GROMACS .gro file of C-alpha atoms in nm:
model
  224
    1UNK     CA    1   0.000   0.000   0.000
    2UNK     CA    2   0.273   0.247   0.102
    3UNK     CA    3   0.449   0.176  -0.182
    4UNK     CA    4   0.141   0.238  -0.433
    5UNK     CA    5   0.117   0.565  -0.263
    6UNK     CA    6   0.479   0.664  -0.318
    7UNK     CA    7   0.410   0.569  -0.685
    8UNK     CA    8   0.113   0.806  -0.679
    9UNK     CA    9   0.275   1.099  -0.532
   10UNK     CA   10   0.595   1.054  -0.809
   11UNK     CA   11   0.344   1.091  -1.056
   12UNK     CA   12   0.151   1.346  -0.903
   13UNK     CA   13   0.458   1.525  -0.852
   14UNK     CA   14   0.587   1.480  -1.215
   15UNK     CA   15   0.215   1.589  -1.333
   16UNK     CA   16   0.203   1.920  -1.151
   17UNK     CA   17   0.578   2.041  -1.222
   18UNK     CA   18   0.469   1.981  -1.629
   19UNK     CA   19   0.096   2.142  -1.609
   20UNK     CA   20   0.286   2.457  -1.444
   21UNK     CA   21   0.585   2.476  -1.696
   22UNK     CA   22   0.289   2.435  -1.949
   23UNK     CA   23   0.062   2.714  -1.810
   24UNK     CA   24   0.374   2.940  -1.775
   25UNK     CA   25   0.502   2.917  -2.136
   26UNK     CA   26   0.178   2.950  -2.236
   27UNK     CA   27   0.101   3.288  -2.062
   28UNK     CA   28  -0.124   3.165  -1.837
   29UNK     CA   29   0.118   3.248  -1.536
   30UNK     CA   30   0.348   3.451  -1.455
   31UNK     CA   31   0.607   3.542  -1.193
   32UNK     CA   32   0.469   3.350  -0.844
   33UNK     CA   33   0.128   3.403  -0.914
   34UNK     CA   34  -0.113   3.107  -0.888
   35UNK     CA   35  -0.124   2.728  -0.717
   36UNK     CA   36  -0.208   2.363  -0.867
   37UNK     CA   37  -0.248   2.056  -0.648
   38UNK     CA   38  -0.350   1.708  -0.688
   39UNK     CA   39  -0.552   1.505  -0.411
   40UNK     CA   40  -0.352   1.158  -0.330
   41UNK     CA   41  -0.551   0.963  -0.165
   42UNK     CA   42  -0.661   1.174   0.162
   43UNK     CA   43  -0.368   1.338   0.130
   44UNK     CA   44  -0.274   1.637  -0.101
   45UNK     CA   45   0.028   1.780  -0.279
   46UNK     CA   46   0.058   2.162  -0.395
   47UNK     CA   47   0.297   2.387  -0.488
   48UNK     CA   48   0.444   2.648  -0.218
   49UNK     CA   49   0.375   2.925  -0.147
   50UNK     CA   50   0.503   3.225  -0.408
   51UNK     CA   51   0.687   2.932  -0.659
   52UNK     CA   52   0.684   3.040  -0.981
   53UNK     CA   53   0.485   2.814  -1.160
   54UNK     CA   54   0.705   2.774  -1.464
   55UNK     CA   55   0.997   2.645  -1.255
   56UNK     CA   56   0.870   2.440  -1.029
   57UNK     CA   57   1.111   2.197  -0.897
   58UNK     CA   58   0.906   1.836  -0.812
   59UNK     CA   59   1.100   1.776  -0.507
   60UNK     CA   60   0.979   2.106  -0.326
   61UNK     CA   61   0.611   2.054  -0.368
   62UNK     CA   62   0.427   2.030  -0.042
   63UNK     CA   63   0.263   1.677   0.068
   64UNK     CA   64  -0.013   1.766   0.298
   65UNK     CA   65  -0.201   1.450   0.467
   66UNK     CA   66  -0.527   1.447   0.570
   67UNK     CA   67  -0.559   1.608   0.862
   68UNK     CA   68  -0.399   1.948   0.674
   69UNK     CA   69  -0.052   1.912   0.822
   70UNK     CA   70   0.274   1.890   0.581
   71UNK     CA   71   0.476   1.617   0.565
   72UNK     CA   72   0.756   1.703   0.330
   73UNK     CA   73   0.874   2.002   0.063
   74UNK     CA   74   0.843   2.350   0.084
   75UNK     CA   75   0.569   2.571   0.295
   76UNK     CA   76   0.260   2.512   0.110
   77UNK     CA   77   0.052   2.748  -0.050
   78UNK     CA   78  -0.137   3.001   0.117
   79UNK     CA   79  -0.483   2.838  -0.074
   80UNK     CA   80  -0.376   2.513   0.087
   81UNK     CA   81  -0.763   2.580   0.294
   82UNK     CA   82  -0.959   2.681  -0.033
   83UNK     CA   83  -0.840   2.398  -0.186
   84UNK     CA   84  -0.869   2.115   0.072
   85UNK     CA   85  -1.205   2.248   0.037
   86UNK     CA   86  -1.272   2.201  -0.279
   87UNK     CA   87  -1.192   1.846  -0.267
   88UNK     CA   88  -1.428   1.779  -0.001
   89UNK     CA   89  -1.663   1.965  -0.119
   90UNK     CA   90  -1.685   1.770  -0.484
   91UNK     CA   91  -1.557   1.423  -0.443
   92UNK     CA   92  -1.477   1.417  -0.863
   93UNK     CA   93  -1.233   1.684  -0.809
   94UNK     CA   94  -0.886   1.523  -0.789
   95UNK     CA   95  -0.661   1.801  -0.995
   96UNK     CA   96  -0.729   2.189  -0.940
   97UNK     CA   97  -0.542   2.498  -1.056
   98UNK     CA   98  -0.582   2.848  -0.974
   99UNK     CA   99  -0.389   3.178  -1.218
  100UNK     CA  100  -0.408   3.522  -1.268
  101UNK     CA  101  -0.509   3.479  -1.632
  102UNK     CA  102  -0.479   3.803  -1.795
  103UNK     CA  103  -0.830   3.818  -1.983
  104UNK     CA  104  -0.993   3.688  -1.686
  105UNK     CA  105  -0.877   3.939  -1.425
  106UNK     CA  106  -0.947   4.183  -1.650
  107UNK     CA  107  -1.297   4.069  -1.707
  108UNK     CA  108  -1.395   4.133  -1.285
  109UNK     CA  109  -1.254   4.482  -1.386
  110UNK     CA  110  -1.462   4.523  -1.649
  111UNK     CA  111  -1.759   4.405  -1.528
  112UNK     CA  112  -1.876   4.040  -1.517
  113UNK     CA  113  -2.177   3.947  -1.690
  114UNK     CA  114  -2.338   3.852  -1.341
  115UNK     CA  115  -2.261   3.749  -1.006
  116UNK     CA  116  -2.374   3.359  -1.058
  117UNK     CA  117  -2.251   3.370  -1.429
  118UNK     CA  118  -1.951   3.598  -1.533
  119UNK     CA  119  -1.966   3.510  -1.874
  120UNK     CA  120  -2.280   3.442  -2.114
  121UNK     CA  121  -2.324   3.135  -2.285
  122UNK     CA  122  -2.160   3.259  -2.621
  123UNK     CA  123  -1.984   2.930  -2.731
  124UNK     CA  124  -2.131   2.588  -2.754
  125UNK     CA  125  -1.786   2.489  -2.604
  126UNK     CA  126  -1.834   2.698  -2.313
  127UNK     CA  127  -2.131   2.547  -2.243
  128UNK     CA  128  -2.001   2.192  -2.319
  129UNK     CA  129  -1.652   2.229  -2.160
  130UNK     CA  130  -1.680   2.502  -1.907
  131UNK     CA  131  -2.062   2.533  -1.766
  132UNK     CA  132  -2.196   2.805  -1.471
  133UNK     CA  133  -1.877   3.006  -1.321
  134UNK     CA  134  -1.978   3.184  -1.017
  135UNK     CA  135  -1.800   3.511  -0.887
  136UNK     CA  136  -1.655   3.496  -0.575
  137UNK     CA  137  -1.621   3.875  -0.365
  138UNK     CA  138  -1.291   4.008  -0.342
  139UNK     CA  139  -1.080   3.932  -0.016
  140UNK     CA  140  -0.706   3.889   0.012
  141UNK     CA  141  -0.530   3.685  -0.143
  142UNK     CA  142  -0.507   3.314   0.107
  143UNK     CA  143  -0.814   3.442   0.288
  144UNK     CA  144  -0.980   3.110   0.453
  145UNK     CA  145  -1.329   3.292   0.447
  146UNK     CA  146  -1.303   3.256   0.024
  147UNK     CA  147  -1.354   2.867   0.087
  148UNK     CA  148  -1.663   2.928   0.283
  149UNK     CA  149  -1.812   3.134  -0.019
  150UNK     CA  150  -1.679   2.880  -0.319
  151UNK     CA  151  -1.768   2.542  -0.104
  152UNK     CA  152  -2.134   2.724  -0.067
  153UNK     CA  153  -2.150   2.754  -0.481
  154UNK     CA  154  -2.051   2.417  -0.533
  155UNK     CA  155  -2.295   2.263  -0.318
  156UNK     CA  156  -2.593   2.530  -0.444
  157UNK     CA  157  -2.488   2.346  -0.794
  158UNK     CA  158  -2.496   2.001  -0.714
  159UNK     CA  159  -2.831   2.037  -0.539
  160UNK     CA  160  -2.961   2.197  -0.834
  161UNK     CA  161  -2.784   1.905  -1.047
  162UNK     CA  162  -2.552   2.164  -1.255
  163UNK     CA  163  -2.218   2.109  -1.078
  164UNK     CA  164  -1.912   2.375  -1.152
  165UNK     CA  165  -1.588   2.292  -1.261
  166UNK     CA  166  -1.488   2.615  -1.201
  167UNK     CA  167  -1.546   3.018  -0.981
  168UNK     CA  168  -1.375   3.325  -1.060
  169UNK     CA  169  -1.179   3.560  -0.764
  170UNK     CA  170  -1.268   3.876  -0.799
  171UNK     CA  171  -0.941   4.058  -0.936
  172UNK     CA  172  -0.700   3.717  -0.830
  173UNK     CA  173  -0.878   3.492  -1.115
  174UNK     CA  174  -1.019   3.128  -1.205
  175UNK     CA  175  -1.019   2.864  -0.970
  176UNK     CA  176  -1.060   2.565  -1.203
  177UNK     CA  177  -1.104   2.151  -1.115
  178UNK     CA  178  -1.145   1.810  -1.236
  179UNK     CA  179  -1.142   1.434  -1.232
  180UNK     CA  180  -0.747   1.502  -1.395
  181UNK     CA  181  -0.465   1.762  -1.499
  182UNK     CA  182  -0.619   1.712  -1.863
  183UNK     CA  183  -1.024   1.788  -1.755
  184UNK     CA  184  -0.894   2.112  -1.545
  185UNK     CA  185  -0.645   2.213  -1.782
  186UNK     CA  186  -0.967   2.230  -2.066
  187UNK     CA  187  -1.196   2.400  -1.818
  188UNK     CA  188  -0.902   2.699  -1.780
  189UNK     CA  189  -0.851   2.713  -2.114
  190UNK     CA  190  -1.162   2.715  -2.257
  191UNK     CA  191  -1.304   3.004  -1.947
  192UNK     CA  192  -0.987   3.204  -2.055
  193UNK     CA  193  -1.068   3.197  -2.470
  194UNK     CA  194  -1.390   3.320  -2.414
  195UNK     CA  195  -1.313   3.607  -2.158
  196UNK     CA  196  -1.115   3.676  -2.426
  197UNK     CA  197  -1.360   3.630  -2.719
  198UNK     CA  198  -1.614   3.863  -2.489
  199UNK     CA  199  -1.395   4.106  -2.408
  200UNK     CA  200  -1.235   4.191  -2.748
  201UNK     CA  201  -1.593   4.192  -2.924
  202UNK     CA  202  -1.676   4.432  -2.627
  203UNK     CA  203  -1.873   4.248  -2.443
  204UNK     CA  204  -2.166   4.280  -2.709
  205UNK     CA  205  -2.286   3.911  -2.777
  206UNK     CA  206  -2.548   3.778  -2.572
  207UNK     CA  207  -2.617   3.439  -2.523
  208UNK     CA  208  -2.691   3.129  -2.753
  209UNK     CA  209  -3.066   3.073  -2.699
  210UNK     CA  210  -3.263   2.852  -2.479
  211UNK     CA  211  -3.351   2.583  -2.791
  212UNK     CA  212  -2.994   2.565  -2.869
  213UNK     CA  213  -2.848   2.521  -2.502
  214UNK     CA  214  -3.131   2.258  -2.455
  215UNK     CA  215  -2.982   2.057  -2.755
  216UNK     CA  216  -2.650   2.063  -2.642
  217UNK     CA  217  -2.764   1.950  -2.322
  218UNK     CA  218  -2.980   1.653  -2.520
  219UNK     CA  219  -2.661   1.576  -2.764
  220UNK     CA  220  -2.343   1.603  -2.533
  221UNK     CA  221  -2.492   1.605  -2.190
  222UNK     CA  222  -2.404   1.954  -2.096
  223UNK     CA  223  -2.503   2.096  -1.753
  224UNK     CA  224  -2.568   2.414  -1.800
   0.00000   0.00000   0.00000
């Protein structure tokens, strides 16, 4: 068993150090802004706190266990709390990341849509790939009172059986999850493409409408 969960953390750590190096070449990051993790069994491993993302080294990442406390690496982010949340909160969540991404910060600046959906429904893959992002208030940066607000929108969503894979920090950015680095990676990209789309066409377009969301929601099972 121990030895299947050393296995899991290797990977884990491996996973983490290439999503960030990804992210940051990408321009998703930049200097030490923003955090991934991974859950590992009831244990979690996340990147410290202020790393720069794009030079992560594997052997610094933080191993949390389940009771919160670290166990090896560096000091672990200050969102260690919002996202040991997150994972109890939504049991599919096993990979989340959280960036300043530049069209996305700049979209709570400009004015979000509205508080339970920032962005309108403009893109049949935003509806497919992304679904309802919330906006959470600002507070600072590592606040524990921000998992008290996101861990109350997840669970308004699964009651009302369209779960998020994602919120939006006032002025700090996404915080994006799913089953795997691949899933959460989609959901970032795919939230920061369409900030982008809405905010260069000036935030004109409105929505697709209600017959076509339905479809997609017949054909690929969206739940928006």
């Amino acid at each position: 068993m121990t030895e299947l969960l050393d296995t899991a953390v290797d990977e884990a750590r491996d996973e983490i150090v290439r999503v960030g190096t990804s992210l940051f070449n990408r321009g998703y990051v930049h200097a030490s802004a923003g955090n991934i993790s991974a859950r590992i069994g009831d244990g979690h491993l996340i990147t410290p706190t202020d790393a720069a993302l794009g030079f992560l080294e594997r052997d610094r990442l933080a191993l949390v266990d389940a009771r919160g406390e670290q166990r090896a690496g560096d000091r672990a982010s200050k969102t260690l709390t919002l996202h040991r949340r997150i994972y109890a909160a939504d049991p599919t969540a096993r990979f989340i990341i959280h960036t300043h991404s530049t069209h996305l910060v700049a979209l709570t600046l400009a004015g979000v849509w509205s508080q339970d959906d920032v962005l309108p429904p403009i893109t049949p893959y935003f509806v497919m790939k992304v679904g309802h992002v919330p906006l959470i208030p600002y507070h600072r940066p590592g606040d524990p009172r921000v998992a008290d607000l996101v861990t109350a929108r997840i669970a308004d969503h699964l009651a009302g059986h369209t779960p998020i894979r994602a919120v939006l920090l006032d002025r700090l950015g996404p915080v994006v999850w799913g089953p795997n680095a691949a899933a959460a990676l989609a959901v970032l990209e795919e939230l920061e493409e369409t900030a982008r789309l809405w905010l260069l066409t000036d935030r004109r377009p409105g929505p697709l409408t209600t017959d076509a969301i339905d479809e997609l929601r017949t054909t690929f099972d969206a739940t928006w």
